[in-house]
Amino acid sequence: MTSTANARARRSRRFIALVGGLALIVLFVVGALVNIPAIERDLASGVENRLQASDITAYADFSGQSGVLSCSQPLADPDLAISVAGKVRGVRSVRLDATCMGTVEPTPSSTVAPTTSTAPTTVAPTTTVAPTTTAAATTTVPSPIVGVTTVDLVDGHVTLGGAVANDQQHATLLIAAADSADPSNVTDLLVVDPTVAATDDRITQLASLIGAMLGPLTSGQIGWSPDGLYARGVYTDDAARAQFESFASTLGVTATLTPRPLASTDEAAAVEVALNDLVQAEPILFDKGATTVAAVSYPTLQRVAGLAKRFGGVTIQVQGHTDSEGDAGRNQTLSEQRADAVRGALVLLGVPASDVTSVGFGESQLITDANGKEIPELSRRVVFGVTINS
């Protein structure tokens, strides 16, 4: 009886785990589908704002990441409008309808416009429908990129873009990105298009590349196109390059990689500002009375690592501080250990060990208000210093 009961319990646990996994996938897919209209509105708004900044008046309508521009009158430079709109982040392709094209024929000045609402059939109407008597001048519009799926890595943040063939492929990539980079560090711009020829095997391979790129690369893009998988990016050091190339080769991918640049003085200063702005907005927290980084701060550490890997030729110093509560000697030790814990986490996230050091200042540099009274919650902090190597 006992063995039978145990078997039933094991089957029950497996069933619960399977249902839970399927429910997670459904939640990801439903959330992505709900977000698509908002993403389309954001893309349209972004394109229209960018065009307006370039003194171009046009109206954008998006289906997924593919947009159509319409105009109240023909544009003086249609190619410029496409170029400006195409530079908006998240836009995959843009085309113009006939209302924006300079080749739409004007109404002859000798013809009196009819007073009825019916447009004369011999004159190209100024509507969004291309005239039947004149071929629409769309040959200069780039064709939409079909069947391309991209994963971009910038400063520890992952953006999924392009199209996949079905909801399962969407969920596969979304879960892989969320597992590797944390959901808060992922932007999902994927759309589902059944005409895309991506196979499930290819998307599974692409998902495995997501985790492989986060540590070794400072930035990069991996993706699928009709020509197959590809990978390109910037690596931190030779060990990181070899690590990523080795993994990519197991999938038949030849990675195109370049070394990260050496920082100038201004670039090093900009990285320091960016790091400290980030941890001021999202302080690195620790478990109470301990030196271990709290789980809630892991997404922040990923972005810190992304920024810290931008340039070579620098030393990034992790600086730990405490408030004045308790023994000064213990506070000094605590600040040193916490700074070292952050350093260790950054190294695990791909920052070369030679790039990062740590130091503790204890309670020697307290944050105070205008009256000189300590602000404990601000005194307890981790900040960064960035210097050029001599």
Coordinates of C-alpha atoms in Angstrom, one line a residue:
M1 CA 0.0 0.0 0.0
T2 CA 2.8 2.4 0.9
S3 CA 4.6 1.9 -2.5
T4 CA 1.3 2.4 -4.3
A5 CA 0.7 5.6 -2.4
N6 CA 4.2 6.9 -3.1
A7 CA 3.8 6.2 -6.8
R8 CA 0.6 8.1 -6.9
A9 CA 2.2 11.0 -5.0
R10 CA 5.1 11.1 -7.5
R11 CA 2.6 11.1 -10.5
S12 CA 0.7 13.9 -8.8
R13 CA 3.8 16.0 -8.3
R14 CA 4.8 15.5 -11.9
F15 CA 1.4 16.5 -13.1
I16 CA 1.4 19.6 -10.9
A17 CA 4.9 20.6 -12.2
L18 CA 3.7 20.1 -15.8
V19 CA 0.6 22.1 -15.3
G20 CA 2.6 24.9 -13.6
G21 CA 5.1 25.0 -16.5
L22 CA 2.3 25.2 -19.1
A23 CA 0.6 27.9 -17.1
L24 CA 3.8 29.9 -17.0
I25 CA 4.2 29.7 -20.7
V26 CA 0.6 30.8 -21.2
L27 CA 1.0 33.8 -18.9
F28 CA 4.1 34.9 -20.9
V29 CA 2.3 34.5 -24.2
V30 CA -0.9 36.3 -23.1
G31 CA 1.1 39.1 -21.6
A32 CA 3.0 39.5 -24.8
L33 CA -0.2 39.6 -26.9
V34 CA -1.8 42.1 -24.6
N35 CA 1.3 44.4 -25.0
I36 CA 1.4 44.3 -28.8
P37 CA -1.3 47.1 -29.3
A38 CA 0.6 49.4 -26.9
I39 CA 3.9 48.7 -28.6
E40 CA 2.3 49.6 -32.0
R41 CA 1.0 52.8 -30.5
D42 CA 4.4 53.6 -29.0
L43 CA 6.1 53.0 -32.3
A44 CA 3.7 55.2 -34.2
S45 CA 4.1 58.0 -31.7
G46 CA 7.8 57.7 -31.8
V47 CA 8.0 57.8 -35.6
E48 CA 5.7 60.8 -35.8
N49 CA 7.6 62.7 -33.2
R50 CA 10.9 61.9 -34.9
L51 CA 9.5 63.0 -38.3
Q52 CA 8.1 66.2 -36.8
A53 CA 11.6 67.0 -35.3
S54 CA 12.9 66.8 -38.9
D55 CA 10.1 69.1 -40.2
I56 CA 8.3 66.2 -41.9
T57 CA 4.5 65.9 -41.5
A58 CA 3.3 62.4 -41.8
Y59 CA 1.1 60.0 -39.9
A60 CA 2.2 56.5 -38.9
D61 CA 0.2 53.3 -38.5
F62 CA 1.9 50.1 -37.4
S63 CA 1.1 46.4 -37.6
G64 CA 3.7 44.8 -35.3
Q65 CA 6.9 46.5 -36.2
S66 CA 6.0 47.2 -39.8
G67 CA 4.6 50.7 -40.5
V68 CA 2.9 52.7 -43.2
L69 CA 3.2 56.5 -43.4
S70 CA 0.3 58.6 -44.8
C71 CA 0.4 62.3 -45.6
S72 CA -1.9 65.2 -46.1
Q73 CA 0.2 66.2 -49.1
P74 CA 3.1 64.7 -51.1
L75 CA 6.5 64.8 -49.3
A76 CA 9.4 66.8 -50.8
D77 CA 11.8 64.1 -49.9
P78 CA 10.2 60.6 -49.4
D79 CA 13.5 58.8 -49.0
L80 CA 14.4 61.1 -46.1
A81 CA 11.1 60.3 -44.4
I82 CA 11.7 56.6 -44.6
S83 CA 15.3 57.0 -43.4
V84 CA 14.2 59.1 -40.4
A85 CA 11.4 56.7 -39.5
G86 CA 13.6 53.6 -39.9
K87 CA 16.0 54.9 -37.2
V88 CA 13.4 54.8 -34.5
R89 CA 14.2 52.0 -32.1
G90 CA 12.0 48.9 -32.6
V91 CA 11.0 49.8 -36.2
R92 CA 11.6 46.9 -38.6
S93 CA 10.3 48.4 -41.9
V94 CA 8.5 51.4 -43.1
R95 CA 6.8 52.2 -46.4
L96 CA 4.9 55.2 -47.8
D97 CA 1.4 55.1 -49.2
A98 CA 0.5 57.1 -52.4
T99 CA -0.5 60.2 -50.4
C100 CA 3.2 60.8 -49.5
M101 CA 4.7 60.3 -52.9
G102 CA 5.8 63.3 -55.0
T103 CA 4.6 61.6 -58.2
V104 CA 0.9 61.8 -57.3
E105 CA -0.5 64.0 -60.1
P106 CA -2.1 67.3 -59.1
T107 CA -5.5 68.3 -60.5
P108 CA -5.0 70.2 -63.7
S109 CA -5.5 73.9 -63.2
S110 CA -7.8 74.1 -66.2
T111 CA -10.2 71.6 -64.6
V112 CA -12.9 72.9 -62.3
A113 CA -13.3 70.7 -59.2
P114 CA -16.7 69.1 -59.1
T115 CA -19.0 70.2 -56.3
T116 CA -20.1 66.7 -55.6
S117 CA -18.3 64.3 -53.3
T118 CA -17.4 61.9 -56.2
A119 CA -13.8 62.4 -57.4
P120 CA -13.4 62.5 -61.2
T121 CA -12.1 59.2 -62.5
T122 CA -9.5 60.8 -64.8
V123 CA -7.7 62.6 -62.0
A124 CA -5.6 60.9 -59.3
P125 CA -7.5 61.3 -56.0
T126 CA -5.8 62.6 -53.0
T127 CA -6.7 59.7 -50.8
T128 CA -4.8 56.8 -49.3
V129 CA -5.7 54.6 -52.3
A130 CA -3.2 54.5 -55.1
P131 CA -4.8 55.8 -58.4
T132 CA -5.6 53.1 -60.9
T133 CA -4.4 55.1 -63.9
T134 CA -0.9 55.6 -62.6
A135 CA 1.4 53.1 -61.0
A136 CA 2.1 53.9 -57.4
A137 CA 5.7 55.2 -57.0
T138 CA 6.8 52.7 -54.4
T139 CA 9.8 51.2 -56.1
T140 CA 12.2 53.3 -54.0
V141 CA 10.7 52.0 -50.7
P142 CA 12.8 49.3 -49.1
S143 CA 11.0 45.9 -49.0
P144 CA 10.1 44.8 -45.5
I145 CA 12.5 42.3 -43.9
V146 CA 10.7 39.1 -43.7
G147 CA 11.6 36.2 -41.4
V148 CA 14.1 38.0 -39.2
T149 CA 14.3 37.5 -35.4
T150 CA 16.8 39.6 -33.4
V151 CA 18.1 39.7 -29.9
D152 CA 20.0 42.8 -29.0
L153 CA 22.2 43.3 -25.9
V154 CA 23.1 46.8 -24.7
D155 CA 24.3 47.7 -21.2
G156 CA 22.9 44.5 -19.7
H157 CA 19.5 45.0 -21.2
V158 CA 18.1 42.5 -23.8
T159 CA 15.6 43.5 -26.5
L160 CA 13.7 40.9 -28.5
G161 CA 12.7 42.1 -32.0
G162 CA 11.5 41.0 -35.3
A163 CA 9.0 38.2 -35.9
V164 CA 8.5 34.5 -35.1
A165 CA 6.2 32.0 -36.6
N166 CA 4.0 31.1 -33.6
D167 CA 3.2 31.7 -30.0
Q168 CA 5.4 28.8 -28.8
Q169 CA 8.4 30.3 -30.5
H170 CA 7.6 33.6 -28.9
A171 CA 7.4 32.0 -25.4
T172 CA 10.6 30.1 -26.0
L173 CA 12.6 33.3 -26.6
L174 CA 10.8 35.3 -23.9
I175 CA 11.5 32.7 -21.2
A176 CA 15.1 32.3 -22.3
A177 CA 15.7 36.1 -22.1
A178 CA 13.9 36.4 -18.8
D179 CA 15.8 33.5 -17.3
S180 CA 19.2 35.0 -18.4
A181 CA 18.7 38.7 -18.0
D182 CA 15.8 38.9 -15.5
P183 CA 12.3 40.0 -16.8
S184 CA 12.9 43.6 -15.7
N185 CA 15.9 43.8 -18.1
V186 CA 14.0 42.5 -21.1
T187 CA 12.1 44.5 -23.7
D188 CA 9.8 42.3 -25.8
L189 CA 9.0 43.7 -29.3
L190 CA 8.5 40.4 -31.0
V191 CA 5.5 39.9 -33.2
V192 CA 3.9 36.6 -34.3
D193 CA 3.7 36.2 -38.1
P194 CA 2.7 32.7 -39.4
T195 CA 4.4 33.4 -42.7
V196 CA 7.8 33.5 -41.1
A197 CA 9.8 30.4 -42.0
A198 CA 11.7 30.1 -38.7
T199 CA 11.6 26.5 -37.5
D200 CA 11.2 25.5 -33.8
D201 CA 14.7 24.0 -33.8
R202 CA 16.2 27.3 -35.0
I203 CA 14.4 29.3 -32.4
T204 CA 15.5 26.9 -29.7
Q205 CA 19.1 27.3 -30.8
L206 CA 18.7 31.1 -30.8
A207 CA 17.3 30.9 -27.2
S208 CA 20.4 29.0 -26.1
L209 CA 22.6 31.8 -27.6
I210 CA 20.9 34.4 -25.4
G211 CA 22.4 33.1 -22.2
A212 CA 25.7 32.6 -23.9
M213 CA 26.1 36.2 -25.0
L214 CA 25.3 38.0 -21.6
G215 CA 28.7 37.3 -19.9
P216 CA 31.3 37.4 -22.7
L217 CA 29.9 40.3 -24.7
T218 CA 29.6 44.0 -23.8
S219 CA 27.1 44.5 -26.6
G220 CA 25.9 42.5 -29.5
Q221 CA 23.1 41.1 -31.6
I222 CA 22.2 37.5 -32.3
G223 CA 19.4 36.4 -34.6
W224 CA 17.8 34.2 -37.2
S225 CA 17.3 35.1 -40.9
P226 CA 16.5 33.0 -43.9
D227 CA 20.2 32.5 -44.3
G228 CA 20.4 30.9 -40.8
L229 CA 21.6 31.9 -37.3
Y230 CA 24.1 34.7 -36.9
A231 CA 26.0 36.5 -34.1
R232 CA 28.0 39.6 -33.9
G233 CA 29.2 41.8 -31.0
V234 CA 31.9 43.3 -28.9
Y235 CA 33.8 41.1 -26.4
T236 CA 35.6 42.0 -23.2
D237 CA 38.8 40.0 -23.5
D238 CA 40.3 37.1 -25.3
A239 CA 39.0 34.5 -22.8
A240 CA 35.5 35.9 -23.3
R241 CA 35.9 35.9 -27.1
A242 CA 37.0 32.2 -27.1
Q243 CA 34.1 31.3 -24.7
F244 CA 31.4 32.7 -27.0
E245 CA 33.0 31.6 -30.2
S246 CA 33.3 28.0 -28.9
F247 CA 29.6 27.9 -27.9
A248 CA 28.4 29.5 -31.1
S249 CA 30.4 27.0 -33.2
T250 CA 28.5 24.1 -31.6
L251 CA 25.4 25.5 -33.3
G252 CA 27.2 26.0 -36.6
V253 CA 27.4 29.8 -36.1
T254 CA 30.6 31.7 -37.0
A255 CA 30.5 34.7 -34.7
T256 CA 31.7 38.1 -35.9
L257 CA 33.3 39.8 -32.9
T258 CA 35.4 42.8 -32.3
P259 CA 37.3 43.9 -29.1
R260 CA 35.9 46.6 -26.9
P261 CA 37.5 50.0 -27.3
L262 CA 39.9 51.6 -24.8
A263 CA 38.2 54.4 -22.8
S264 CA 39.2 58.0 -23.1
T265 CA 39.2 60.2 -20.1
D266 CA 35.8 61.6 -20.9
E267 CA 34.4 58.1 -21.6
A268 CA 35.6 56.9 -18.3
A269 CA 34.1 59.8 -16.5
A270 CA 30.8 59.2 -18.4
V271 CA 30.7 55.6 -17.3
E272 CA 31.3 56.6 -13.6
V273 CA 28.4 59.0 -13.8
A274 CA 26.2 56.4 -15.4
L275 CA 27.0 53.8 -12.8
N276 CA 26.4 56.1 -9.9
D277 CA 23.2 57.5 -11.4
L278 CA 22.0 53.9 -11.7
V279 CA 22.7 52.9 -8.1
Q280 CA 21.3 56.2 -6.8
A281 CA 18.0 55.4 -8.4
E282 CA 18.3 51.7 -7.6
P283 CA 20.6 51.2 -4.5
I284 CA 22.3 47.9 -4.2
L285 CA 20.8 46.2 -1.2
F286 CA 22.1 43.5 1.1
D287 CA 20.5 40.8 3.2
K288 CA 19.9 42.2 6.7
G289 CA 23.1 42.1 8.8
A290 CA 24.9 40.1 6.1
T291 CA 27.3 40.7 3.3
T292 CA 25.3 38.9 0.6
V293 CA 23.6 41.0 -2.1
A294 CA 19.8 40.8 -1.8
A295 CA 18.1 39.0 -4.6
V296 CA 16.0 42.1 -5.4
S297 CA 19.2 43.9 -6.5
Y298 CA 20.4 41.2 -9.0
P299 CA 18.7 43.0 -12.0
T300 CA 20.5 46.2 -11.0
L301 CA 23.8 44.4 -10.8
Q302 CA 23.3 43.0 -14.4
R303 CA 22.9 46.6 -15.7
V304 CA 25.9 47.7 -13.6
A305 CA 27.9 44.9 -15.2
G306 CA 26.7 45.9 -18.7
L307 CA 28.0 49.5 -18.1
A308 CA 31.2 48.3 -16.5
K309 CA 32.1 46.2 -19.5
R310 CA 31.7 49.1 -22.1
F311 CA 35.4 50.0 -22.3
G312 CA 38.8 48.5 -21.7
G313 CA 41.8 50.3 -20.1
V314 CA 39.9 51.3 -17.0
T315 CA 39.8 50.4 -13.3
I316 CA 36.4 50.3 -11.7
Q317 CA 36.5 50.6 -7.9
V318 CA 33.5 49.4 -5.9
Q319 CA 33.3 51.6 -2.8
G320 CA 31.3 50.4 0.2
H321 CA 29.9 52.7 2.9
T322 CA 27.9 52.2 6.1
D323 CA 26.0 54.4 8.5
S324 CA 27.4 55.2 12.0
E325 CA 25.2 52.8 13.9
G326 CA 27.2 50.3 15.9
D327 CA 30.9 49.7 16.3
A328 CA 33.1 51.7 13.9
G329 CA 35.5 48.8 13.4
R330 CA 32.7 46.4 12.6
N331 CA 31.3 48.9 10.1
Q332 CA 34.6 49.2 8.4
T333 CA 34.8 45.4 8.0
L334 CA 31.2 45.3 6.8
S335 CA 31.8 47.9 4.2
E336 CA 34.8 46.1 2.9
Q337 CA 33.0 42.7 2.7
R338 CA 30.0 44.2 1.0
A339 CA 32.1 46.0 -1.6
D340 CA 34.0 42.8 -2.2
A341 CA 30.7 40.9 -2.6
V342 CA 29.6 43.3 -5.3
R343 CA 32.9 43.0 -7.0
G344 CA 32.6 39.2 -7.0
A345 CA 29.1 39.4 -8.5
L346 CA 30.3 41.7 -11.3
V347 CA 33.1 39.3 -12.2
L348 CA 30.6 36.4 -12.3
L349 CA 28.5 38.6 -14.7
G350 CA 31.4 38.9 -17.1
V351 CA 33.4 42.0 -15.9
P352 CA 37.0 41.0 -16.2
A353 CA 38.5 40.5 -12.8
S354 CA 41.4 42.8 -13.7
D355 CA 39.0 45.6 -14.4
V356 CA 37.4 45.8 -10.9
T357 CA 38.7 46.4 -7.4
S358 CA 36.9 47.0 -4.1
V359 CA 37.4 49.2 -1.0
G360 CA 35.5 49.9 2.2
F361 CA 35.2 53.3 3.9
G362 CA 33.0 52.2 6.8
E363 CA 31.3 55.2 8.4
S364 CA 34.0 57.7 7.4
Q365 CA 32.0 59.4 4.6
L366 CA 28.5 59.8 6.0
I367 CA 25.7 61.5 4.1
T368 CA 24.2 64.4 6.1
D369 CA 21.4 66.9 5.6
A370 CA 21.7 70.7 5.6
N371 CA 21.9 70.8 9.3
G372 CA 24.7 68.3 9.5
K373 CA 22.5 65.4 10.7
E374 CA 23.2 62.0 9.3
I375 CA 20.8 60.4 6.8
P376 CA 21.4 56.7 7.6
E377 CA 19.6 55.2 4.6
L378 CA 21.8 57.3 2.3
S379 CA 25.0 56.7 4.2
R380 CA 24.5 52.9 3.6
R381 CA 25.5 52.7 0.0
V382 CA 27.7 51.2 -2.7
V383 CA 29.1 53.6 -5.3
F384 CA 31.7 53.5 -8.0
G385 CA 34.9 55.2 -9.1
V386 CA 36.3 54.8 -12.6
T387 CA 39.8 55.7 -13.6
I388 CA 42.0 55.4 -16.7
N389 CA 44.8 52.8 -16.3
S390 CA 48.2 54.4 -16.5

